Amino acid sequence: MNTTRFDTRASEWIGDLAVWTRQNAPDNGEQLDRLRRGLRRAREQELTPRQRQMLELYFDRGMNIPQIAGELGVNPSTVSRTLRRAKDRLYRCLRYAL
């Protein structure tokens, strides 16, 4: 059947498109820098100390929710809720940054 040849070429075409897109995409480095600065500022100014602490443990130190709960002596559901609220607050602060 000819379908095998078509399937093989289809995957090559997708790879070619990915390379072309990467080479011809506009540089968004300036937008990313602006977003990083805004994120840093929002973490410092908009979050509660507890939210900052949990975000640091989760994202910066790579700990999971049960590990954070054990270290802070709280329920894992408390950690989960606090992280969700912190992420929501950061999203509200940064959604118009770009």
mmCIF file of N, CA, C and O in Angstrom:
data_model
loop_
_atom_site.group_PDB
_atom_site.id
_atom_site.type_symbol
_atom_site.label_atom_id
_atom_site.label_comp_id
_atom_site.label_asym_id
_atom_site.label_seq_id
_atom_site.Cartn_x
_atom_site.Cartn_y
_atom_site.Cartn_z
ATOM 1 N N MET A 1 0.824 -1.196 0.000
ATOM 2 C CA MET A 1 0.000 0.000 0.000
ATOM 3 C C MET A 1 0.869 1.261 0.000
ATOM 4 O O MET A 1 1.972 1.253 0.504
ATOM 5 N N ASN A 2 0.325 2.321 -0.525
ATOM 6 C CA ASN A 2 1.025 3.596 -0.559
ATOM 7 C C ASN A 2 0.921 4.376 0.749
ATOM 8 O O ASN A 2 1.589 5.372 0.908
ATOM 9 N N THR A 3 0.091 3.939 1.658
ATOM 10 C CA THR A 3 -0.090 4.710 2.896
ATOM 11 C C THR A 3 1.175 4.754 3.727
ATOM 12 O O THR A 3 1.429 5.731 4.412
ATOM 13 N N THR A 4 2.014 3.732 3.679
ATOM 14 C CA THR A 4 3.256 3.728 4.453
ATOM 15 C C THR A 4 4.173 4.854 3.994
ATOM 16 O O THR A 4 4.714 5.581 4.809
ATOM 17 N N ARG A 5 4.320 5.011 2.695
ATOM 18 C CA ARG A 5 5.168 6.069 2.179
ATOM 19 C C ARG A 5 4.636 7.449 2.560
ATOM 20 O O ARG A 5 5.385 8.331 2.949
ATOM 21 N N PHE A 6 3.342 7.627 2.485
ATOM 22 C CA PHE A 6 2.733 8.910 2.856
ATOM 23 C C PHE A 6 2.958 9.201 4.335
ATOM 24 O O PHE A 6 3.319 10.302 4.706
ATOM 25 N N ASP A 7 2.759 8.198 5.201
ATOM 26 C CA ASP A 7 2.937 8.394 6.639
ATOM 27 C C ASP A 7 4.372 8.791 6.966
ATOM 28 O O ASP A 7 4.615 9.658 7.802
ATOM 29 N N THR A 8 5.348 8.162 6.328
ATOM 30 C CA THR A 8 6.747 8.494 6.576
ATOM 31 C C THR A 8 7.032 9.919 6.156
ATOM 32 O O THR A 8 7.658 10.675 6.880
ATOM 33 N N ARG A 9 6.574 10.310 5.004
ATOM 34 C CA ARG A 9 6.802 11.673 4.520
ATOM 35 C C ARG A 9 6.064 12.698 5.380
ATOM 36 O O ARG A 9 6.560 13.798 5.588
ATOM 37 N N ALA A 10 4.913 12.325 5.895
ATOM 38 C CA ALA A 10 4.167 13.250 6.738
ATOM 39 C C ALA A 10 4.973 13.617 7.975
ATOM 40 O O ALA A 10 5.027 14.771 8.373
ATOM 41 N N SER A 11 5.622 12.642 8.592
ATOM 42 C CA SER A 11 6.411 12.945 9.783
ATOM 43 C C SER A 11 7.638 13.782 9.425
ATOM 44 O O SER A 11 8.048 14.639 10.189
ATOM 45 N N GLU A 12 8.220 13.552 8.255
ATOM 46 C CA GLU A 12 9.338 14.386 7.814
ATOM 47 C C GLU A 12 8.873 15.809 7.574
ATOM 48 O O GLU A 12 9.570 16.765 7.906
ATOM 49 N N TRP A 13 7.717 15.968 7.022
ATOM 50 C CA TRP A 13 7.162 17.288 6.739
ATOM 51 C C TRP A 13 6.929 18.063 8.031
ATOM 52 O O TRP A 13 7.227 19.246 8.119
ATOM 53 N N ILE A 14 6.435 17.381 9.052
ATOM 54 C CA ILE A 14 6.209 18.033 10.341
ATOM 55 C C ILE A 14 7.537 18.504 10.928
ATOM 56 O O ILE A 14 7.643 19.611 11.447
ATOM 57 N N GLY A 15 8.565 17.675 10.828
ATOM 58 C CA GLY A 15 9.893 18.076 11.298
ATOM 59 C C GLY A 15 10.432 19.266 10.527
ATOM 60 O O GLY A 15 11.001 20.193 11.111
ATOM 61 N N ASP A 16 10.251 19.246 9.198
ATOM 62 C CA ASP A 16 10.701 20.370 8.376
ATOM 63 C C ASP A 16 9.968 21.649 8.763
ATOM 64 O O ASP A 16 10.567 22.724 8.827
ATOM 65 N N LEU A 17 8.686 21.555 9.018
ATOM 66 C CA LEU A 17 7.895 22.717 9.413
ATOM 67 C C LEU A 17 8.360 23.259 10.762
ATOM 68 O O LEU A 17 8.458 24.474 10.954
ATOM 69 N N ALA A 18 8.678 22.375 11.689
ATOM 70 C CA ALA A 18 9.154 22.805 13.004
ATOM 71 C C ALA A 18 10.476 23.566 12.877
ATOM 72 O O ALA A 18 10.664 24.610 13.513
ATOM 73 N N VAL A 19 11.386 23.066 12.043
ATOM 74 C CA VAL A 19 12.670 23.740 11.838
ATOM 75 C C VAL A 19 12.450 25.091 11.172
ATOM 76 O O VAL A 19 13.016 26.108 11.593
ATOM 77 N N TRP A 20 11.613 25.150 10.160
ATOM 78 C CA TRP A 20 11.340 26.411 9.471
ATOM 79 C C TRP A 20 10.721 27.426 10.426
ATOM 80 O O TRP A 20 11.104 28.590 10.441
ATOM 81 N N THR A 21 9.764 26.975 11.239
ATOM 82 C CA THR A 21 9.105 27.872 12.186
ATOM 83 C C THR A 21 10.103 28.429 13.184
ATOM 84 O O THR A 21 10.094 29.615 13.490
ATOM 85 N N ARG A 22 10.973 27.585 13.698
ATOM 86 C CA ARG A 22 11.964 28.023 14.680
ATOM 87 C C ARG A 22 12.921 29.042 14.054
ATOM 88 O O ARG A 22 13.294 30.023 14.689
ATOM 89 N N GLN A 23 13.323 28.826 12.809
ATOM 90 C CA GLN A 23 14.260 29.730 12.156
ATOM 91 C C GLN A 23 13.621 31.059 11.770
ATOM 92 O O GLN A 23 14.295 32.085 11.737
ATOM 93 N N ASN A 24 12.331 31.059 11.469
ATOM 94 C CA ASN A 24 11.674 32.269 10.979
ATOM 95 C C ASN A 24 10.794 32.952 12.017
ATOM 96 O O ASN A 24 10.129 33.940 11.708
ATOM 97 N N ALA A 25 10.767 32.438 13.222
ATOM 98 C CA ALA A 25 9.938 33.047 14.264
ATOM 99 C C ALA A 25 10.578 34.354 14.722
ATOM 100 O O ALA A 25 11.799 34.470 14.778
ATOM 101 N N PRO A 26 9.763 35.335 15.052
ATOM 102 C CA PRO A 26 10.325 36.590 15.553
ATOM 103 C C PRO A 26 10.960 36.366 16.929
ATOM 104 O O PRO A 26 10.552 35.499 17.683
ATOM 105 N N ASP A 27 11.963 37.161 17.227
ATOM 106 C CA ASP A 27 12.636 37.060 18.511
ATOM 107 C C ASP A 27 11.739 37.674 19.590
ATOM 108 O O ASP A 27 11.316 38.820 19.486
ATOM 109 N N ASN A 28 11.446 36.898 20.610
ATOM 110 C CA ASN A 28 10.597 37.401 21.680
ATOM 111 C C ASN A 28 11.381 37.555 22.979
ATOM 112 O O ASN A 28 10.815 37.537 24.055
ATOM 113 N N GLY A 29 12.688 37.708 22.873
ATOM 114 C CA GLY A 29 13.539 37.857 24.051
ATOM 115 C C GLY A 29 13.175 39.061 24.893
ATOM 116 O O GLY A 29 13.203 39.000 26.129
ATOM 117 N N GLU A 30 12.826 40.162 24.250
ATOM 118 C CA GLU A 30 12.460 41.371 24.993
ATOM 119 C C GLU A 30 11.189 41.151 25.810
ATOM 120 O O GLU A 30 11.106 41.557 26.965
ATOM 121 N N GLN A 31 10.216 40.491 25.217
ATOM 122 C CA GLN A 31 8.977 40.200 25.943
ATOM 123 C C GLN A 31 9.228 39.267 27.120
ATOM 124 O O GLN A 31 8.677 39.459 28.201
ATOM 125 N N LEU A 32 10.081 38.270 26.916
ATOM 126 C CA LEU A 32 10.398 37.348 28.007
ATOM 127 C C LEU A 32 11.131 38.053 29.143
ATOM 128 O O LEU A 32 10.863 37.798 30.315
ATOM 129 N N ASP A 33 12.044 38.956 28.805
ATOM 130 C CA ASP A 33 12.744 39.720 29.845
ATOM 131 C C ASP A 33 11.768 40.576 30.640
ATOM 132 O O ASP A 33 11.845 40.646 31.869
ATOM 133 N N ARG A 34 10.841 41.214 29.936
ATOM 134 C CA ARG A 34 9.842 42.043 30.604
ATOM 135 C C ARG A 34 8.949 41.197 31.509
ATOM 136 O O ARG A 34 8.638 41.577 32.633
ATOM 137 N N LEU A 35 8.575 40.018 31.039
ATOM 138 C CA LEU A 35 7.753 39.115 31.840
ATOM 139 C C LEU A 35 8.505 38.629 33.080
ATOM 140 O O LEU A 35 7.943 38.562 34.168
ATOM 141 N N ARG A 36 9.784 38.301 32.926
ATOM 142 C CA ARG A 36 10.584 37.862 34.086
ATOM 143 C C ARG A 36 10.714 38.965 35.126
ATOM 144 O O ARG A 36 10.616 38.709 36.326
ATOM 145 N N ARG A 37 10.940 40.195 34.671
ATOM 146 C CA ARG A 37 11.024 41.316 35.621
ATOM 147 C C ARG A 37 9.695 41.507 36.336
ATOM 148 O O ARG A 37 9.655 41.722 37.547
ATOM 149 N N GLY A 38 8.612 41.426 35.588
ATOM 150 C CA GLY A 38 7.286 41.569 36.198
ATOM 151 C C GLY A 38 6.988 40.449 37.181
ATOM 152 O O GLY A 38 6.401 40.681 38.247
ATOM 153 N N LEU A 39 7.395 39.239 36.846
ATOM 154 C CA LEU A 39 7.176 38.109 37.747
ATOM 155 C C LEU A 39 7.949 38.296 39.041
ATOM 156 O O LEU A 39 7.429 38.072 40.129
ATOM 157 N N ARG A 40 9.189 38.705 38.927
ATOM 158 C CA ARG A 40 10.009 38.945 40.122
ATOM 159 C C ARG A 40 9.369 40.009 41.011
ATOM 160 O O ARG A 40 9.253 39.855 42.220
ATOM 161 N N ARG A 41 8.930 41.100 40.394
ATOM 162 C CA ARG A 41 8.306 42.187 41.135
ATOM 163 C C ARG A 41 6.982 41.744 41.756
ATOM 164 O O ARG A 41 6.695 42.053 42.919
ATOM 165 N N ALA A 42 6.192 40.989 41.021
ATOM 166 C CA ALA A 42 4.902 40.524 41.542
ATOM 167 C C ALA A 42 5.097 39.552 42.696
ATOM 168 O O ALA A 42 4.340 39.587 43.671
ATOM 169 N N ARG A 43 6.103 38.685 42.608
ATOM 170 C CA ARG A 43 6.363 37.764 43.724
ATOM 171 C C ARG A 43 6.725 38.530 44.983
ATOM 172 O O ARG A 43 6.331 38.151 46.079
ATOM 173 N N GLU A 44 7.466 39.611 44.835
ATOM 174 C CA GLU A 44 7.887 40.393 46.000
ATOM 175 C C GLU A 44 6.765 41.249 46.568
ATOM 176 O O GLU A 44 6.641 41.377 47.782
ATOM 177 N N GLN A 45 5.946 41.823 45.709
ATOM 178 C CA GLN A 45 4.990 42.831 46.152
ATOM 179 C C GLN A 45 3.558 42.330 46.324
ATOM 180 O O GLN A 45 2.814 42.866 47.131
ATOM 181 N N GLU A 46 3.151 41.331 45.565
ATOM 182 C CA GLU A 46 1.746 40.945 45.539
ATOM 183 C C GLU A 46 1.402 39.719 46.373
ATOM 184 O O GLU A 46 0.248 39.517 46.708
ATOM 185 N N LEU A 47 2.374 38.897 46.698
ATOM 186 C CA LEU A 47 2.093 37.660 47.417
ATOM 187 C C LEU A 47 2.288 37.830 48.916
ATOM 188 O O LEU A 47 3.087 38.661 49.363
ATOM 189 N N THR A 48 1.588 37.013 49.665
ATOM 190 C CA THR A 48 1.795 36.995 51.109
ATOM 191 C C THR A 48 3.126 36.298 51.392
ATOM 192 O O THR A 48 3.633 35.554 50.544
ATOM 193 N N PRO A 49 3.689 36.506 52.573
ATOM 194 C CA PRO A 49 4.947 35.818 52.900
ATOM 195 C C PRO A 49 4.826 34.293 52.809
ATOM 196 O O PRO A 49 5.747 33.619 52.343
ATOM 197 N N ARG A 50 3.690 33.747 53.224
ATOM 198 C CA ARG A 50 3.491 32.290 53.166
ATOM 199 C C ARG A 50 3.435 31.805 51.718
ATOM 200 O O ARG A 50 3.990 30.769 51.378
ATOM 201 N N GLN A 51 2.761 32.558 50.849
ATOM 202 C CA GLN A 51 2.701 32.193 49.439
ATOM 203 C C GLN A 51 4.087 32.245 48.807
ATOM 204 O O GLN A 51 4.468 31.351 48.050
ATOM 205 N N ARG A 52 4.861 33.288 49.136
ATOM 206 C CA ARG A 52 6.228 33.393 48.612
ATOM 207 C C ARG A 52 7.072 32.207 49.061
ATOM 208 O O ARG A 52 7.817 31.622 48.282
ATOM 209 N N GLN A 53 6.930 31.846 50.336
ATOM 210 C CA GLN A 53 7.701 30.740 50.883
ATOM 211 C C GLN A 53 7.374 29.434 50.159
ATOM 212 O O GLN A 53 8.264 28.685 49.761
ATOM 213 N N MET A 54 6.095 29.161 49.974
ATOM 214 C CA MET A 54 5.692 27.914 49.320
ATOM 215 C C MET A 54 6.066 27.893 47.844
ATOM 216 O O MET A 54 6.471 26.852 47.312
ATOM 217 N N LEU A 55 5.953 29.036 47.168
ATOM 218 C CA LEU A 55 6.379 29.091 45.763
ATOM 219 C C LEU A 55 7.876 28.843 45.636
ATOM 220 O O LEU A 55 8.324 28.164 44.721
ATOM 221 N N GLU A 56 8.647 29.400 46.542
ATOM 222 C CA GLU A 56 10.090 29.184 46.509
ATOM 223 C C GLU A 56 10.415 27.702 46.700
ATOM 224 O O GLU A 56 11.238 27.143 45.975
ATOM 225 N N LEU A 57 9.772 27.067 47.669
ATOM 226 C CA LEU A 57 10.029 25.652 47.908
ATOM 227 C C LEU A 57 9.604 24.808 46.704
ATOM 228 O O LEU A 57 10.301 23.867 46.317
ATOM 229 N N TYR A 58 8.477 25.136 46.108
ATOM 230 C CA TYR A 58 7.926 24.332 45.022
ATOM 231 C C TYR A 58 8.689 24.532 43.717
ATOM 232 O O TYR A 58 9.115 23.575 43.083
ATOM 233 N N PHE A 59 8.875 25.782 43.305
ATOM 234 C CA PHE A 59 9.485 26.043 42.000
ATOM 235 C C PHE A 59 11.005 26.173 42.066
ATOM 236 O O PHE A 59 11.712 25.654 41.209
ATOM 237 N N ASP A 60 11.518 26.897 43.043
ATOM 238 C CA ASP A 60 12.954 27.153 43.086
ATOM 239 C C ASP A 60 13.748 25.959 43.623
ATOM 240 O O ASP A 60 14.819 25.655 43.131
ATOM 241 N N ARG A 61 13.218 25.298 44.639
ATOM 242 C CA ARG A 61 13.925 24.159 45.227
ATOM 243 C C ARG A 61 13.451 22.817 44.685
ATOM 244 O O ARG A 61 14.046 21.785 44.982
ATOM 245 N N GLY A 62 12.364 22.805 43.936
ATOM 246 C CA GLY A 62 11.893 21.583 43.288
ATOM 247 C C GLY A 62 11.251 20.571 44.223
ATOM 248 O O GLY A 62 11.222 19.382 43.912
ATOM 249 N N MET A 63 10.736 21.023 45.347
ATOM 250 C CA MET A 63 10.080 20.110 46.284
ATOM 251 C C MET A 63 8.652 19.851 45.829
ATOM 252 O O MET A 63 8.038 20.698 45.176
ATOM 253 N N ASN A 64 8.113 18.685 46.181
ATOM 254 C CA ASN A 64 6.718 18.412 45.852
ATOM 255 C C ASN A 64 5.827 18.770 47.046
ATOM 256 O O ASN A 64 6.325 19.130 48.121
ATOM 257 N N ILE A 65 4.533 18.681 46.862
ATOM 258 C CA ILE A 65 3.580 19.146 47.870
ATOM 259 C C ILE A 65 3.715 18.384 49.190
ATOM 260 O O ILE A 65 3.756 19.024 50.252
ATOM 261 N N PRO A 66 3.797 17.060 49.188
ATOM 262 C CA PRO A 66 3.975 16.370 50.476
ATOM 263 C C PRO A 66 5.272 16.748 51.198
ATOM 264 O O PRO A 66 5.292 16.844 52.426
ATOM 265 N N GLN A 67 6.344 16.978 50.456
ATOM 266 C CA GLN A 67 7.599 17.397 51.080
ATOM 267 C C GLN A 67 7.467 18.774 51.723
ATOM 268 O O GLN A 67 7.948 18.998 52.833
ATOM 269 N N ILE A 68 6.811 19.691 51.027
ATOM 270 C CA ILE A 68 6.609 21.033 51.575
ATOM 271 C C ILE A 68 5.748 20.947 52.821
ATOM 272 O O ILE A 68 6.042 21.579 53.843
ATOM 273 N N ALA A 69 4.686 20.157 52.763
ATOM 274 C CA ALA A 69 3.795 20.009 53.915
ATOM 275 C C ALA A 69 4.560 19.455 55.113
ATOM 276 O O ALA A 69 4.386 19.928 56.245
ATOM 277 N N GLY A 70 5.413 18.474 54.880
ATOM 278 C CA GLY A 70 6.200 17.903 55.965
ATOM 279 C C GLY A 70 7.172 18.897 56.560
ATOM 280 O O GLY A 70 7.346 18.965 57.777
ATOM 281 N N GLU A 71 7.819 19.681 55.709
ATOM 282 C CA GLU A 71 8.792 20.662 56.199
ATOM 283 C C GLU A 71 8.127 21.783 56.983
ATOM 284 O O GLU A 71 8.659 22.248 57.988
ATOM 285 N N LEU A 72 6.951 22.230 56.520
ATOM 286 C CA LEU A 72 6.276 23.345 57.182
ATOM 287 C C LEU A 72 5.306 22.897 58.274
ATOM 288 O O LEU A 72 4.781 23.735 59.006
ATOM 289 N N GLY A 73 5.046 21.608 58.347
ATOM 290 C CA GLY A 73 4.139 21.098 59.374
ATOM 291 C C GLY A 73 2.683 21.448 59.134
ATOM 292 O O GLY A 73 1.952 21.740 60.074
ATOM 293 N N VAL A 74 2.281 21.433 57.867
ATOM 294 C CA VAL A 74 0.882 21.719 57.524
ATOM 295 C C VAL A 74 0.334 20.574 56.696
ATOM 296 O O VAL A 74 1.063 19.689 56.247
ATOM 297 N N ASN A 75 -0.955 20.602 56.464
ATOM 298 C CA ASN A 75 -1.632 19.592 55.660
ATOM 299 C C ASN A 75 -1.276 19.794 54.177
ATOM 300 O O ASN A 75 -1.198 20.941 53.709
ATOM 301 N N PRO A 76 -1.087 18.724 53.416
ATOM 302 C CA PRO A 76 -0.809 18.884 51.977
ATOM 303 C C PRO A 76 -1.890 19.665 51.235
ATOM 304 O O PRO A 76 -1.590 20.392 50.278
ATOM 305 N N SER A 77 -3.135 19.559 51.659
ATOM 306 C CA SER A 77 -4.191 20.324 50.989
ATOM 307 C C SER A 77 -4.010 21.824 51.214
ATOM 308 O O SER A 77 -4.339 22.635 50.351
ATOM 309 N N THR A 78 -3.448 22.197 52.366
ATOM 310 C CA THR A 78 -3.160 23.607 52.627
ATOM 311 C C THR A 78 -2.091 24.110 51.664
ATOM 312 O O THR A 78 -2.197 25.220 51.125
ATOM 313 N N VAL A 79 -1.076 23.302 51.449
ATOM 314 C CA VAL A 79 -0.013 23.676 50.509
ATOM 315 C C VAL A 79 -0.591 23.821 49.113
ATOM 316 O O VAL A 79 -0.328 24.802 48.415
ATOM 317 N N SER A 80 -1.405 22.872 48.705
ATOM 318 C CA SER A 80 -1.998 22.909 47.371
ATOM 319 C C SER A 80 -2.859 24.158 47.177
ATOM 320 O O SER A 80 -2.754 24.840 46.149
ATOM 321 N N ARG A 81 -3.698 24.456 48.154
ATOM 322 C CA ARG A 81 -4.565 25.646 48.055
ATOM 323 C C ARG A 81 -3.747 26.929 48.027
ATOM 324 O O ARG A 81 -4.037 27.849 47.258
ATOM 325 N N THR A 82 -2.711 26.988 48.859
ATOM 326 C CA THR A 82 -1.876 28.191 48.904
ATOM 327 C C THR A 82 -1.143 28.399 47.586
ATOM 328 O O THR A 82 -1.065 29.521 47.081
ATOM 329 N N LEU A 83 -0.621 27.323 47.017
ATOM 330 C CA LEU A 83 0.048 27.431 45.712
ATOM 331 C C LEU A 83 -0.927 27.873 44.635
ATOM 332 O O LEU A 83 -0.594 28.703 43.785
ATOM 333 N N ARG A 84 -2.136 27.331 44.628
ATOM 334 C CA ARG A 84 -3.145 27.697 43.628
ATOM 335 C C ARG A 84 -3.493 29.175 43.754
ATOM 336 O O ARG A 84 -3.571 29.896 42.758
ATOM 337 N N ARG A 85 -3.677 29.647 44.968
ATOM 338 C CA ARG A 85 -4.003 31.071 45.168
ATOM 339 C C ARG A 85 -2.844 31.969 44.724
ATOM 340 O O ARG A 85 -3.069 33.031 44.129
ATOM 341 N N ALA A 86 -1.621 31.552 45.020
ATOM 342 C CA ALA A 86 -0.454 32.336 44.608
ATOM 343 C C ALA A 86 -0.349 32.393 43.090
ATOM 344 O O ALA A 86 -0.118 33.457 42.509
ATOM 345 N N LYS A 87 -0.538 31.262 42.429
ATOM 346 C CA LYS A 87 -0.484 31.231 40.964
ATOM 347 C C LYS A 87 -1.590 32.092 40.359
ATOM 348 O O LYS A 87 -1.357 32.824 39.384
ATOM 349 N N ASP A 88 -2.781 32.008 40.931
ATOM 350 C CA ASP A 88 -3.888 32.830 40.429
ATOM 351 C C ASP A 88 -3.594 34.314 40.586
ATOM 352 O O ASP A 88 -3.860 35.111 39.687
ATOM 353 N N ARG A 89 -3.038 34.685 41.715
ATOM 354 C CA ARG A 89 -2.723 36.089 41.962
ATOM 355 C C ARG A 89 -1.644 36.571 40.996
ATOM 356 O O ARG A 89 -1.738 37.671 40.430
ATOM 357 N N LEU A 90 -0.627 35.758 40.774
ATOM 358 C CA LEU A 90 0.419 36.129 39.821
ATOM 359 C C LEU A 90 -0.136 36.233 38.407
ATOM 360 O O LEU A 90 0.220 37.154 37.660
ATOM 361 N N TYR A 91 -1.027 35.325 38.050
ATOM 362 C CA TYR A 91 -1.632 35.381 36.726
ATOM 363 C C TYR A 91 -2.411 36.689 36.547
ATOM 364 O O TYR A 91 -2.298 37.351 35.516
ATOM 365 N N ARG A 92 -3.205 37.058 37.555
ATOM 366 C CA ARG A 92 -3.972 38.316 37.470
ATOM 367 C C ARG A 92 -3.061 39.519 37.340
ATOM 368 O O ARG A 92 -3.377 40.477 36.628
ATOM 369 N N CYS A 93 -1.914 39.480 38.004
ATOM 370 C CA CYS A 93 -0.976 40.601 37.936
ATOM 371 C C CYS A 93 -0.263 40.687 36.591
ATOM 372 O O CYS A 93 0.061 41.775 36.123
ATOM 373 N N LEU A 94 0.001 39.536 35.978
ATOM 374 C CA LEU A 94 0.858 39.504 34.803
ATOM 375 C C LEU A 94 0.144 39.281 33.479
ATOM 376 O O LEU A 94 0.786 39.346 32.436
ATOM 377 N N ARG A 95 -1.134 39.051 33.488
ATOM 378 C CA ARG A 95 -1.787 38.684 32.231
ATOM 379 C C ARG A 95 -1.760 39.785 31.180
ATOM 380 O O ARG A 95 -1.857 39.519 30.000
ATOM 381 N N TYR A 96 -1.595 41.024 31.582
ATOM 382 C CA TYR A 96 -1.524 42.114 30.614
ATOM 383 C C TYR A 96 -0.107 42.639 30.454
ATOM 384 O O TYR A 96 0.107 43.691 29.870
ATOM 385 N N ALA A 97 0.873 41.922 30.981
ATOM 386 C CA ALA A 97 2.268 42.407 30.966
ATOM 387 C C ALA A 97 2.870 42.405 29.566
ATOM 388 O O ALA A 97 3.782 43.159 29.286
ATOM 389 N N LEU A 98 2.391 41.541 28.686
ATOM 390 C CA LEU A 98 3.013 41.465 27.360
ATOM 391 C C LEU A 98 2.337 42.324 26.333
ATOM 392 O O LEU A 98 1.272 42.691 26.332
#
